[in-house]
PDB file of C-alpha atoms and ligand atoms in Angstrom:
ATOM      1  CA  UNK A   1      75.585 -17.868  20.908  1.00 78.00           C
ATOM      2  CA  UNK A   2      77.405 -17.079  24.237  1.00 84.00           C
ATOM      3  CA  UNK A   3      78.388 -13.633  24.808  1.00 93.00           C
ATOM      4  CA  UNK A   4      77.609 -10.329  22.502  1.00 97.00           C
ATOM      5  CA  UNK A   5      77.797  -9.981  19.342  1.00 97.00           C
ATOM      6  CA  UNK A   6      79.466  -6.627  17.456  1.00 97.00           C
ATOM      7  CA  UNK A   7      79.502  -5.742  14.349  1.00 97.00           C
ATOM      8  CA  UNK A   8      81.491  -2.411  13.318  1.00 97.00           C
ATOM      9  CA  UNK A   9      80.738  -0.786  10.343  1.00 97.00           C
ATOM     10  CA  UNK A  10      81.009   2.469   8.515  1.00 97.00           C
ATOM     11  CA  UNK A  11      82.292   4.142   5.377  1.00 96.00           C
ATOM     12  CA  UNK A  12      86.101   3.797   4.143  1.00 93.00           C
ATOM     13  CA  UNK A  13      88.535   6.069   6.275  1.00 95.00           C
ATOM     14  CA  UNK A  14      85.740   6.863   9.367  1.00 97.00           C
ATOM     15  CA  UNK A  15      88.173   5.629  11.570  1.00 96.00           C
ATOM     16  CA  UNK A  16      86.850   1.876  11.927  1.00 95.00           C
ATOM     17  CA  UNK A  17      90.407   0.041  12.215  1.00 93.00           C
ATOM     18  CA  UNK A  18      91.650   2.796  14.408  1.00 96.00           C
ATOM     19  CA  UNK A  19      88.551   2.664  16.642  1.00 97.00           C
ATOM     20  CA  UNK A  20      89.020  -1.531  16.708  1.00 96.00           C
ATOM     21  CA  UNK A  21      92.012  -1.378  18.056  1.00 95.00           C
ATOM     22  CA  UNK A  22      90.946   0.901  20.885  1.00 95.00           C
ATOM     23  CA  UNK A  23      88.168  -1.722  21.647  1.00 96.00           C
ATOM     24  CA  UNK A  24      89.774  -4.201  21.605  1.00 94.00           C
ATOM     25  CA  UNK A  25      93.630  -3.786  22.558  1.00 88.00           C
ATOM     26  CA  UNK A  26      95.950  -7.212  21.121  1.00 76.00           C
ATOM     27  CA  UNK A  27      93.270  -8.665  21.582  1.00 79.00           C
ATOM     28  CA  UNK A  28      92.318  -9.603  17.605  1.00 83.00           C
ATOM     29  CA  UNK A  29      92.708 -12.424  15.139  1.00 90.00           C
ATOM     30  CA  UNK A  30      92.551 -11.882  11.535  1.00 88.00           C
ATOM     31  CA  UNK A  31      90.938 -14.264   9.080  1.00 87.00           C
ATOM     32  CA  UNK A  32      88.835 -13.963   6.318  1.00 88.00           C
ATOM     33  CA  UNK A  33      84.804 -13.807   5.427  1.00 86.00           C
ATOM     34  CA  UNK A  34      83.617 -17.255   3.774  1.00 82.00           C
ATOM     35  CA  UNK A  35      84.235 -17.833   0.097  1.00 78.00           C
ATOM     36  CA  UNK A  36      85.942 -14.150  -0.461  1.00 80.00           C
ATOM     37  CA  UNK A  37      89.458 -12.581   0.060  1.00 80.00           C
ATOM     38  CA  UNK A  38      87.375  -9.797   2.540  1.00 85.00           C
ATOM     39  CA  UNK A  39      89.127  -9.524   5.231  1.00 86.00           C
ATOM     40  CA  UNK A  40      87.985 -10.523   8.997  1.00 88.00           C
ATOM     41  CA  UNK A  41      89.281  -9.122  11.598  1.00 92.00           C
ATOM     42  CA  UNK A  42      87.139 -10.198  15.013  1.00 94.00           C
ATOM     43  CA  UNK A  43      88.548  -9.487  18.977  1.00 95.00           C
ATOM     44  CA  UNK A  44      87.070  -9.156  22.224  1.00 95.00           C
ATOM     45  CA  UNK A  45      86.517  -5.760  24.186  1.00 95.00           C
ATOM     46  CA  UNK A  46      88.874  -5.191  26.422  1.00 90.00           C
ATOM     47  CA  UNK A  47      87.334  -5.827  30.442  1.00 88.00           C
ATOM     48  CA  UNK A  48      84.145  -7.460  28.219  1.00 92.00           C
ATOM     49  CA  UNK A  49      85.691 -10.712  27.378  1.00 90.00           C
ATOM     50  CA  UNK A  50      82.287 -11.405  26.270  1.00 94.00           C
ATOM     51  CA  UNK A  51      81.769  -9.167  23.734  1.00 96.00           C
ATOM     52  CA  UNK A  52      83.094  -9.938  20.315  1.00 96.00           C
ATOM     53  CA  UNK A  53      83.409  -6.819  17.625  1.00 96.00           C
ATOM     54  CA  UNK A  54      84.139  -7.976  14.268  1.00 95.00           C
ATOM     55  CA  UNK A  55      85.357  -4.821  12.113  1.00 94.00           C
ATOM     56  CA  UNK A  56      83.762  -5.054   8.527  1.00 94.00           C
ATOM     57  CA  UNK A  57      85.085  -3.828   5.206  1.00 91.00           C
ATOM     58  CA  UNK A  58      84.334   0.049   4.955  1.00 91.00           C
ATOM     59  CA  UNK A  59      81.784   0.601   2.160  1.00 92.00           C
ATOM     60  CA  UNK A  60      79.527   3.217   1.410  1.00 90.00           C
ATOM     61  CA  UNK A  61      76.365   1.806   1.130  1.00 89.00           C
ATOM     62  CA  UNK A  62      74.026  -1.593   1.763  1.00 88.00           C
ATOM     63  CA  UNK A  63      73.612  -2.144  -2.636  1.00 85.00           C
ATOM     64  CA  UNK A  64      75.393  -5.252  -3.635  1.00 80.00           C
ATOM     65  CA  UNK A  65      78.033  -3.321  -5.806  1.00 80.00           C
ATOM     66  CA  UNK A  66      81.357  -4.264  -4.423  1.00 84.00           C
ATOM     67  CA  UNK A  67      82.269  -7.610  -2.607  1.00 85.00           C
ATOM     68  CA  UNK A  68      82.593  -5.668   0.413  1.00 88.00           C
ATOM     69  CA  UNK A  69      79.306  -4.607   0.662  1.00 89.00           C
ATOM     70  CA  UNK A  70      77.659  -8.200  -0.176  1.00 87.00           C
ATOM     71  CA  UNK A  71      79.953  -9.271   2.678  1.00 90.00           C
ATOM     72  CA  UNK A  72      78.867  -6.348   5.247  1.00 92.00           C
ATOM     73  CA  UNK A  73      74.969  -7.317   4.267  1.00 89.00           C
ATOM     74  CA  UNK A  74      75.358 -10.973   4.549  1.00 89.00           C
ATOM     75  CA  UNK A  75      77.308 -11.287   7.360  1.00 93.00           C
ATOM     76  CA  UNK A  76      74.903  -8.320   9.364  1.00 93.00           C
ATOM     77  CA  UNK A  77      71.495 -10.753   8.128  1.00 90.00           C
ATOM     78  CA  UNK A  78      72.805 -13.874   8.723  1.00 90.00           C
ATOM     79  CA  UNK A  79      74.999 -13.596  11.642  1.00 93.00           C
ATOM     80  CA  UNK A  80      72.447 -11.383  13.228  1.00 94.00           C
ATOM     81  CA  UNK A  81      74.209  -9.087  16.034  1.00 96.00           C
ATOM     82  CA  UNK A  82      73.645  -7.790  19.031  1.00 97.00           C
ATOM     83  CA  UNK A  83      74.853  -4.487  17.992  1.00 97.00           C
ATOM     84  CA  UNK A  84      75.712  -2.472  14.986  1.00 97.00           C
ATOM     85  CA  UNK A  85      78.293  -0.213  15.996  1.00 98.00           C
ATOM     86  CA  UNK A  86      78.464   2.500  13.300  1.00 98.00           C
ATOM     87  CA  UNK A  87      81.390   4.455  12.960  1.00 98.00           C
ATOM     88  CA  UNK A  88      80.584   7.998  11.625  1.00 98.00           C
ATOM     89  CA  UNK A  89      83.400  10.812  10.691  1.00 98.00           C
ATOM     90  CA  UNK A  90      81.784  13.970  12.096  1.00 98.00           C
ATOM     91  CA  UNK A  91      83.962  15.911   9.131  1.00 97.00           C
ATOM     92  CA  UNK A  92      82.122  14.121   6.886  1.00 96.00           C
ATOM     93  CA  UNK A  93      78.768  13.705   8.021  1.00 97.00           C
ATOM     94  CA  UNK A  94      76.729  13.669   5.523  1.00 96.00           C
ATOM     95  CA  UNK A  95      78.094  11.347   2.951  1.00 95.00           C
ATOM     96  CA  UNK A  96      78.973   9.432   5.828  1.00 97.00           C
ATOM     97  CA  UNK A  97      74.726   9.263   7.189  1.00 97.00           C
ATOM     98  CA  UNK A  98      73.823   8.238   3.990  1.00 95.00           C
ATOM     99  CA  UNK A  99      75.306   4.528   4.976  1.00 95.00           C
ATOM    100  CA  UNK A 100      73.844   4.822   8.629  1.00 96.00           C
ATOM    101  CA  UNK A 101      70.060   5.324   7.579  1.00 93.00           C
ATOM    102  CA  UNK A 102      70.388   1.886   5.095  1.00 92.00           C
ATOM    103  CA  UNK A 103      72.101   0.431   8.360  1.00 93.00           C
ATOM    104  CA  UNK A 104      69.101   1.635  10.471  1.00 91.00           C
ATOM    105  CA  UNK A 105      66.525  -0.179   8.110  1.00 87.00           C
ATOM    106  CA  UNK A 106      68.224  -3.580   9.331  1.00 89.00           C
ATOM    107  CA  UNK A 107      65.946  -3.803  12.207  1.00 86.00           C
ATOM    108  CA  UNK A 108      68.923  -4.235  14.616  1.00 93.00           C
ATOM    109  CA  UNK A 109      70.183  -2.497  17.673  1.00 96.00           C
ATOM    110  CA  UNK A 110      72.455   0.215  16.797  1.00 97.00           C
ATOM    111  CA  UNK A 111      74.669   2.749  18.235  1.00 98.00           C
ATOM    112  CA  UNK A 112      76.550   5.599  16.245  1.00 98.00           C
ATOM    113  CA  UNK A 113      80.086   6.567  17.502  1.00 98.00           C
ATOM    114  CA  UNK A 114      80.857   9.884  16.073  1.00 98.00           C
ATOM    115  CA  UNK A 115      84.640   9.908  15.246  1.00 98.00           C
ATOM    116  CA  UNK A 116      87.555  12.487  14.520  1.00 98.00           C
ATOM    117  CA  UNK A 117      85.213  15.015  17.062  1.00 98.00           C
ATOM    118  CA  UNK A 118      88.983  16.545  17.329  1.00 98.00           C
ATOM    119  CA  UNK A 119      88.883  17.901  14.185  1.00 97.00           C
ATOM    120  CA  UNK A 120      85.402  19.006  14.196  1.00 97.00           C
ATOM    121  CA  UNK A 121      86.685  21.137  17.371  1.00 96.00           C
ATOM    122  CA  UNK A 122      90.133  22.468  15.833  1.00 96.00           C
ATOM    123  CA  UNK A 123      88.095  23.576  12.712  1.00 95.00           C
ATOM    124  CA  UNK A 124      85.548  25.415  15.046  1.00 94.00           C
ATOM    125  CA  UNK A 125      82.447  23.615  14.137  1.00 95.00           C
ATOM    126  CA  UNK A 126      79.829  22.404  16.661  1.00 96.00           C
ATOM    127  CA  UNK A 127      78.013  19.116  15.896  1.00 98.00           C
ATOM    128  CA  UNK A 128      75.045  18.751  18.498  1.00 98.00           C
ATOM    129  CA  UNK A 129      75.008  15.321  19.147  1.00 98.00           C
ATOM    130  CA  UNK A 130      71.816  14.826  21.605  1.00 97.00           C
ATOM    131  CA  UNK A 131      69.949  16.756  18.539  1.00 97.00           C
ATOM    132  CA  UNK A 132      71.089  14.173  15.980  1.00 97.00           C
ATOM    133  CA  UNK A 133      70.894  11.585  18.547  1.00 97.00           C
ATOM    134  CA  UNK A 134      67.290  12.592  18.695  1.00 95.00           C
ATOM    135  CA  UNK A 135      66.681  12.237  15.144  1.00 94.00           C
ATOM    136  CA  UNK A 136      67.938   9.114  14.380  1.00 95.00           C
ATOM    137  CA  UNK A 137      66.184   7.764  17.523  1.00 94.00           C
ATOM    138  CA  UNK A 138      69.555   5.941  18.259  1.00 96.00           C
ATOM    139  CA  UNK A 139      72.375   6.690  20.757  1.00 97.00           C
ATOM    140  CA  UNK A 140      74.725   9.219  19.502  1.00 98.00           C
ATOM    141  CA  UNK A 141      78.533   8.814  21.568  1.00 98.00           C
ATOM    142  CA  UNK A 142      80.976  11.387  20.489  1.00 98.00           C
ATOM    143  CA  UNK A 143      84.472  10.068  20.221  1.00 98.00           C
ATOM    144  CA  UNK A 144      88.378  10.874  18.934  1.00 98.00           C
ATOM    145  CA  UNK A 145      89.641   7.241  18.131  1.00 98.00           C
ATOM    146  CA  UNK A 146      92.728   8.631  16.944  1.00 97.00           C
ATOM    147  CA  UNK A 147      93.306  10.430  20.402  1.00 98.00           C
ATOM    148  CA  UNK A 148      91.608   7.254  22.578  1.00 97.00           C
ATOM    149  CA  UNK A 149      88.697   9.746  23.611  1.00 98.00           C
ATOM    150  CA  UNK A 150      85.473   8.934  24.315  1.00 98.00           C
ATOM    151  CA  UNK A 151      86.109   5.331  24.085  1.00 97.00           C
ATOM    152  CA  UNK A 152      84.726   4.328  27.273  1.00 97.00           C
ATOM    153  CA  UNK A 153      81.561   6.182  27.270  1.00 98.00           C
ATOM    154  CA  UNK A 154      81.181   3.924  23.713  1.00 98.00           C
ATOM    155  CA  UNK A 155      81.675   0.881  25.824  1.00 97.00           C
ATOM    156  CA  UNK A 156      79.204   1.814  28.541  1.00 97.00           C
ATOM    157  CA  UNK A 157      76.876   2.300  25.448  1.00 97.00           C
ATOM    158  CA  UNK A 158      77.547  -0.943  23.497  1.00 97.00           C
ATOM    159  CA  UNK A 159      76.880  -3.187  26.775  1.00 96.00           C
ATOM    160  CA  UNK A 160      73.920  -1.084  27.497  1.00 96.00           C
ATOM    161  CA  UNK A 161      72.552  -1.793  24.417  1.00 97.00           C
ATOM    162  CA  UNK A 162      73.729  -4.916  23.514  1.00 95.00           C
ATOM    163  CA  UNK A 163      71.623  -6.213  27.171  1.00 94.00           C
ATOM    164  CA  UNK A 164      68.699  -4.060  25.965  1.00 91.00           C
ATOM    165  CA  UNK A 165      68.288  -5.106  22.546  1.00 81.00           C
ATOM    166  CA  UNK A 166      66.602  -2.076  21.946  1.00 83.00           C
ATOM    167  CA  UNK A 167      65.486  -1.373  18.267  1.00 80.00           C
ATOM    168  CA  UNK A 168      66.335   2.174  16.313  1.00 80.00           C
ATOM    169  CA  UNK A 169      63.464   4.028  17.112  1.00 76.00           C
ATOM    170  CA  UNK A 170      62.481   4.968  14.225  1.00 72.00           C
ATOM    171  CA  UNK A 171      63.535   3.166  10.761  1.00 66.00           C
ATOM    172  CA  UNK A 172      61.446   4.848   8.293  1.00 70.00           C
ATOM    173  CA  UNK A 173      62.914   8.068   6.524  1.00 76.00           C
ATOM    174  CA  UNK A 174      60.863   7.565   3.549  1.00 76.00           C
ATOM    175  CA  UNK A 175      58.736  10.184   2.548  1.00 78.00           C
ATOM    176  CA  UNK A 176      56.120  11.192  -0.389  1.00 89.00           C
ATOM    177  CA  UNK A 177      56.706   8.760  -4.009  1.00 94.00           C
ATOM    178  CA  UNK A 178      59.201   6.591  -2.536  1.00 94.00           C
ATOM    179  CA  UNK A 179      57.647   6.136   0.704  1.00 93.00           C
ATOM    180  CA  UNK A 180      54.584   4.797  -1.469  1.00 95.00           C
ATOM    181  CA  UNK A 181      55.935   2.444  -3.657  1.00 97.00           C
ATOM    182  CA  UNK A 182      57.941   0.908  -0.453  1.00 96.00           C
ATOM    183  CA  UNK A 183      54.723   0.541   1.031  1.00 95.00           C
ATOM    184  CA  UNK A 184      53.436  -1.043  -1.709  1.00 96.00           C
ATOM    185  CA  UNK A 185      55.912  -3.196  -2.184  1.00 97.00           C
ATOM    186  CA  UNK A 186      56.109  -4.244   1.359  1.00 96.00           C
ATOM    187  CA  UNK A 187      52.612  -5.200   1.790  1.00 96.00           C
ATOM    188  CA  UNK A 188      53.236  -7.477  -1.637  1.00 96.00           C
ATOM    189  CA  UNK A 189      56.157  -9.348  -0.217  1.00 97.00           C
ATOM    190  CA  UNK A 190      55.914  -9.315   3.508  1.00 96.00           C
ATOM    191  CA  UNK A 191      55.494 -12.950   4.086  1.00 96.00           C
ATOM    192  CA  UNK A 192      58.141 -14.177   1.263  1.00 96.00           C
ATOM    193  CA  UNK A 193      60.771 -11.751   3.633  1.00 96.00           C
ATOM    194  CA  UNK A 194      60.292 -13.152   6.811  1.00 94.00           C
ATOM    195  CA  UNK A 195      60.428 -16.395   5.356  1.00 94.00           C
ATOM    196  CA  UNK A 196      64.292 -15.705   3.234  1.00 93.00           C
ATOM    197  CA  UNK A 197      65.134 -13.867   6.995  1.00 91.00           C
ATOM    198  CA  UNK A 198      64.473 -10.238   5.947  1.00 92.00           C
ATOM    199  CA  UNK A 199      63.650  -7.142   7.416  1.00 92.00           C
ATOM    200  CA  UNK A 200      60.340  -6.602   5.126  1.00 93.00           C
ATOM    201  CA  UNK A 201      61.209  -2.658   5.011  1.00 91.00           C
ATOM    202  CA  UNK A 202      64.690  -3.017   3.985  1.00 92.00           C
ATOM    203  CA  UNK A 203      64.323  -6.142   1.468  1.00 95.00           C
ATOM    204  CA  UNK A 204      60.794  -3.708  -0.262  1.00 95.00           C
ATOM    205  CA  UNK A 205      63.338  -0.793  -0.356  1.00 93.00           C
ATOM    206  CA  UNK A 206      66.046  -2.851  -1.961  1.00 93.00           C
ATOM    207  CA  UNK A 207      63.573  -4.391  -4.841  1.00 95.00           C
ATOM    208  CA  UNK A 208      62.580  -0.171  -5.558  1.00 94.00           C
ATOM    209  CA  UNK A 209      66.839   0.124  -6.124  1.00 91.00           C
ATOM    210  CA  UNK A 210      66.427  -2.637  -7.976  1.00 90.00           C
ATOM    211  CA  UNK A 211      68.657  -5.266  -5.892  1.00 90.00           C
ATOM    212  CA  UNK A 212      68.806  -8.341  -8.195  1.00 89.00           C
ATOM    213  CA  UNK A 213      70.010 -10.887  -5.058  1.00 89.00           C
ATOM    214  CA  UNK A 214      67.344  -9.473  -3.571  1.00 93.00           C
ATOM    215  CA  UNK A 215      64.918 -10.211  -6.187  1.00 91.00           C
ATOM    216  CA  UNK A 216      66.034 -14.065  -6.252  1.00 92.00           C
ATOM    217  CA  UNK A 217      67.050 -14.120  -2.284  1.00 93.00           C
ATOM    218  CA  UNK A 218      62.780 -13.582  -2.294  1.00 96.00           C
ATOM    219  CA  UNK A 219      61.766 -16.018  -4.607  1.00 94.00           C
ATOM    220  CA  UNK A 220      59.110 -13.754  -5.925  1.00 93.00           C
ATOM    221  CA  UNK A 221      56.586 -15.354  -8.665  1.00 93.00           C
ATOM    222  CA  UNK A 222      56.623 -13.487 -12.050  1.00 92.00           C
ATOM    223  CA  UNK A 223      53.188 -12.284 -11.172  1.00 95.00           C
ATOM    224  CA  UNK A 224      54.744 -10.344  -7.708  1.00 95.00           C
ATOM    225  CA  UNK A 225      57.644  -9.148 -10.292  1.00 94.00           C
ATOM    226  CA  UNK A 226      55.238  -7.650 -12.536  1.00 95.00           C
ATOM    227  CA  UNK A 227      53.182  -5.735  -9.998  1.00 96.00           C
ATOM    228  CA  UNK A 228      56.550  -4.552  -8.456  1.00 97.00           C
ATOM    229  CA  UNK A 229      57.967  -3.421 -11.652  1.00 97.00           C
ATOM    230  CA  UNK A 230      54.559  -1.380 -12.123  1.00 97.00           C
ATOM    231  CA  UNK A 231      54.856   0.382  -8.912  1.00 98.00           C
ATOM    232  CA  UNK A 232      58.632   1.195  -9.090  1.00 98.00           C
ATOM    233  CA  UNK A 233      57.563   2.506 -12.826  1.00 97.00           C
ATOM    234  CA  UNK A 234      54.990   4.725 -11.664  1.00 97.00           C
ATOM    235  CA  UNK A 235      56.938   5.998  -9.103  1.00 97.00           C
ATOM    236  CA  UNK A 236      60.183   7.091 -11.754  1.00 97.00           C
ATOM    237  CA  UNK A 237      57.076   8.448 -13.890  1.00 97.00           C
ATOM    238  CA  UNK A 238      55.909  10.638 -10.769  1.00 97.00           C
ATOM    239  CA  UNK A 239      59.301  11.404  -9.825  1.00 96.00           C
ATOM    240  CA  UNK A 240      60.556  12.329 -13.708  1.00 96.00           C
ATOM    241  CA  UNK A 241      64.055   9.662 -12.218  1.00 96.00           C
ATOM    242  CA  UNK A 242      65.356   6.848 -11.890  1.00 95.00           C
ATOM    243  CA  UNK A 243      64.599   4.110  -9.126  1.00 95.00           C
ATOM    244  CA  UNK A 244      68.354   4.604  -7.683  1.00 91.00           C
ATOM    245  CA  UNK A 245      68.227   8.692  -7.910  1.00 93.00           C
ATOM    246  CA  UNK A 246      64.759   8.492  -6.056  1.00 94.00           C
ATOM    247  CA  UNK A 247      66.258   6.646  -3.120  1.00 92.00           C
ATOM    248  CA  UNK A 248      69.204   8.595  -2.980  1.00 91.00           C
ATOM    249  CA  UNK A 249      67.246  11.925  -3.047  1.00 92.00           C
ATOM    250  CA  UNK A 250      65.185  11.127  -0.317  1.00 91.00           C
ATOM    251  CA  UNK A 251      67.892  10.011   2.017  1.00 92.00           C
ATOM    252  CA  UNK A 252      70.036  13.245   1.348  1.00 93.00           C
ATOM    253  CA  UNK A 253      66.749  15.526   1.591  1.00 92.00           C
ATOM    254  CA  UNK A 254      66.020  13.593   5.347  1.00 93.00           C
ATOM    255  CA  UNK A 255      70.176  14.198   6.090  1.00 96.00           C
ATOM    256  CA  UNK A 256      70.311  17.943   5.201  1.00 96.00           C
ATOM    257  CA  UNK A 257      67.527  18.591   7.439  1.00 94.00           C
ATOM    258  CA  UNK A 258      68.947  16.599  10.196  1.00 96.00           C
ATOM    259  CA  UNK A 259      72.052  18.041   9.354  1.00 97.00           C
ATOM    260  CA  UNK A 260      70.503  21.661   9.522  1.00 96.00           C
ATOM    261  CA  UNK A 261      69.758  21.351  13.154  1.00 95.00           C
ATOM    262  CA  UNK A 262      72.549  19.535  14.499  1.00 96.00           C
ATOM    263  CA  UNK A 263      75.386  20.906  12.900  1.00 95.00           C
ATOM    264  CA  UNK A 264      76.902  24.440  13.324  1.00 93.00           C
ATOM    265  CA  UNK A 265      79.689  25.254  10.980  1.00 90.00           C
ATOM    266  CA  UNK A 266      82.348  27.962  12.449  1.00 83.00           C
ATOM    267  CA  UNK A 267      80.917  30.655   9.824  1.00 77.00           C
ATOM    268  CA  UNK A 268      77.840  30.471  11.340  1.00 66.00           C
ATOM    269  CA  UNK A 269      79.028  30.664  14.906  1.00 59.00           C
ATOM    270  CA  UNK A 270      81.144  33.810  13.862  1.00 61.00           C
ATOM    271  CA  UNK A 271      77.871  35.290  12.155  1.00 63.00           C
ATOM    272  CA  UNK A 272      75.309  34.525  15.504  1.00 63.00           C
ATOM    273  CA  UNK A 273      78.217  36.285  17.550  1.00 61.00           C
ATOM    274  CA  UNK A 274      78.310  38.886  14.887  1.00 59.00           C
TER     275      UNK A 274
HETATM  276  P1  LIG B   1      89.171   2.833   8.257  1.00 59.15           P
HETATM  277  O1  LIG B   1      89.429   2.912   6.785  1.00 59.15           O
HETATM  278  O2  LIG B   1      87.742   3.154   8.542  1.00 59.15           O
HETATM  279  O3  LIG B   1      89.603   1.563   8.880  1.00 59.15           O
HETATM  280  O4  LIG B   1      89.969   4.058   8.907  1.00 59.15           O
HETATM  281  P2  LIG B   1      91.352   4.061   9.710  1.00 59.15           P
HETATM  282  O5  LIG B   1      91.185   3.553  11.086  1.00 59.15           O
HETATM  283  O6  LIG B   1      92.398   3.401   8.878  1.00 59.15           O
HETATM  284  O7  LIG B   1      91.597   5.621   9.813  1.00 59.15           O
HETATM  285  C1  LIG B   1      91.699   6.444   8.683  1.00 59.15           C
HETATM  286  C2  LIG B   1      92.610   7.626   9.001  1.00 59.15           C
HETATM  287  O8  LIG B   1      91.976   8.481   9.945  1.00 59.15           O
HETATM  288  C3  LIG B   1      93.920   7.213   9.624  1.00 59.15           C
HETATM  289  O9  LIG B   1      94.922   8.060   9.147  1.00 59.15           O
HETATM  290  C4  LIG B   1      93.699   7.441  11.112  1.00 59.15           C
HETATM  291  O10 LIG B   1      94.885   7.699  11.811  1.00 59.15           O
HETATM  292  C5  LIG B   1      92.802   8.650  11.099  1.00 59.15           C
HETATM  293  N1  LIG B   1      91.917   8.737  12.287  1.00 59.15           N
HETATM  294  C6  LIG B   1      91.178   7.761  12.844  1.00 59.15           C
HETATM  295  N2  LIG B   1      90.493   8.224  13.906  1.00 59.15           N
HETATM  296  C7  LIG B   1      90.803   9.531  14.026  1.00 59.15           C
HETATM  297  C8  LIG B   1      90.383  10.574  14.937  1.00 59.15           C
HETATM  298  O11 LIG B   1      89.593  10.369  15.866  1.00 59.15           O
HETATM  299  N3  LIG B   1      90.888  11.797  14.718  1.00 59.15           N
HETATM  300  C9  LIG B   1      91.745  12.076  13.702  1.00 59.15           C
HETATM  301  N4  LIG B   1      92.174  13.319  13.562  1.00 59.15           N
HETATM  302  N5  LIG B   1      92.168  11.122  12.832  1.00 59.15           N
HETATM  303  C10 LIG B   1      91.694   9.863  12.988  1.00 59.15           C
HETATM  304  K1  LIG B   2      92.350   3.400   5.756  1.00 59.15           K
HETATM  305 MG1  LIG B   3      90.178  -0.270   8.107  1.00 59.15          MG
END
């Protein structure tokens, strides 16, 4: 492939249509993703000619539960970019980091633009962004799509990293039951993911959510099924939940904390000045 590869993604409403037309100007054509009535929508970045940014259907999270989320997966592990360019809106940060960590276990270059800083201003909250940019291990760029701020800082970014190829630091927010049975898991089907194209973390994560494509996509023997099925068991059993309510608490515990240090909400200014 000539040239860089983009790929835009983030949850419904963070701003991701908004923000591709400040990329990328007139500059678009609209199409569709193979076999599905997704929407495509690819340009080029305006003075990077060579850089391609295809915006991708907002969705919530990497589970193959809607068509736009099969799409968003497929297209980001077959297509293979040089960049994941996730959109974030800072007034919604958690829900919206829940997304980014699943986009982090990709094993793909990523940089997070923080949109609608604006409001985050107007309502008097602070968001520190070289903290969170610190824990995520990725590059943090605060923007205002809506008011065309920040946009060419992004840009810098993007070509930064899309010449470095630089990996998310870190890509493991696992911790305690879960982090076990991934670990498990991995070791058991290591070879079987690098073979379908997988990154072996994020395919052992998506068998503990029990991710049926994945389970096929892996041509796993009954025998590997079996022993999988006994550790995600043992971990519900240890947990007293369910595979999917495991995952989910362990990414929200690792986002409030993050969360707790980087953002300041305008109560809490009031009550430090206090
Ligand atoms: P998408 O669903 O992710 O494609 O989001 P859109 O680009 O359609 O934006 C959703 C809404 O947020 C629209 O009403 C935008 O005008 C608004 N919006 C986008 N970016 C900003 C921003 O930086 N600040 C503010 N205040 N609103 C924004
Ligand atoms: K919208
Ligand atoms: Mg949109």
């Amino acid at each position: 492939r000539e040239g860089y590869l983009i790929a835009l993604a983030g949850n419904q409403n963070s701003g991701k249509t908004t923000l591709f037309n400040c990329l990328t100007g007139s500059n678009q054509h609209v199409g569709n993703f193979p076999g599905v009535t997704v929407e495509k929508k690819e340009g080029r970045i305006r003075a990077h000619k060579d850089a391609v940014v295809v915006d991708l259907p907002g969705i919530y999270s990497l589970s193959p539960y809607t068509s736009e989320e099969v799409v968003t997966r497929d297209f980001v592990l077959k297509e293979h970019p040089d960049v994941i360019l996730n959109i974030v809106d800072a007034t919604n940060i958690e829900r919206n980091l829940y997304l980014s960590l699943q986009l982090m276990e990709l094993g793909i270059p990523m940089v997070m633009a923080l949109n609608m800083m604006d409001e985050v201003r107007a309502s008097g909250n602070v968001i520190h962004v070289d903290v969170l940019s610190e824990h995520l291990g990725i590059p943090v760029i605060p923007i205002s799509a809506g008011k065309n701020e920040g946009i060419a800082d992004l840009i810098d970014q993007l070509m930064k990293t899309a010449q470095g190829g630089k990996m998310p630091a870190k890509m493991d927010f696992c911790s305690g039951e879960v982090h076990k049975a991934i670990h498990s898991i991995a070791h058991i089907i290591e070879d079987q993911a690098k073979e379908a194209g997988y990154p072996t973390r994020f395919a052992a994560t998506k068998l503990v959510e029990g991710d049926e494509p994945m389970e096929k996509a892996l041509r796993l023997t009954d025998n590997q099924c079996h022993i999988i099925e006994h550790v995600v068991q043992e971990m519900e059993a240890n947990l007293q939940t369910d595979r999917e309510a495991a995952l989910a608490d362990m990414r929200y515990t690792y986002i409030e904390a993050v969360c707790q240090d980087c953002v300041v909400k305008h109560q809490e200014t009031k009550e430090q000045i206090r």
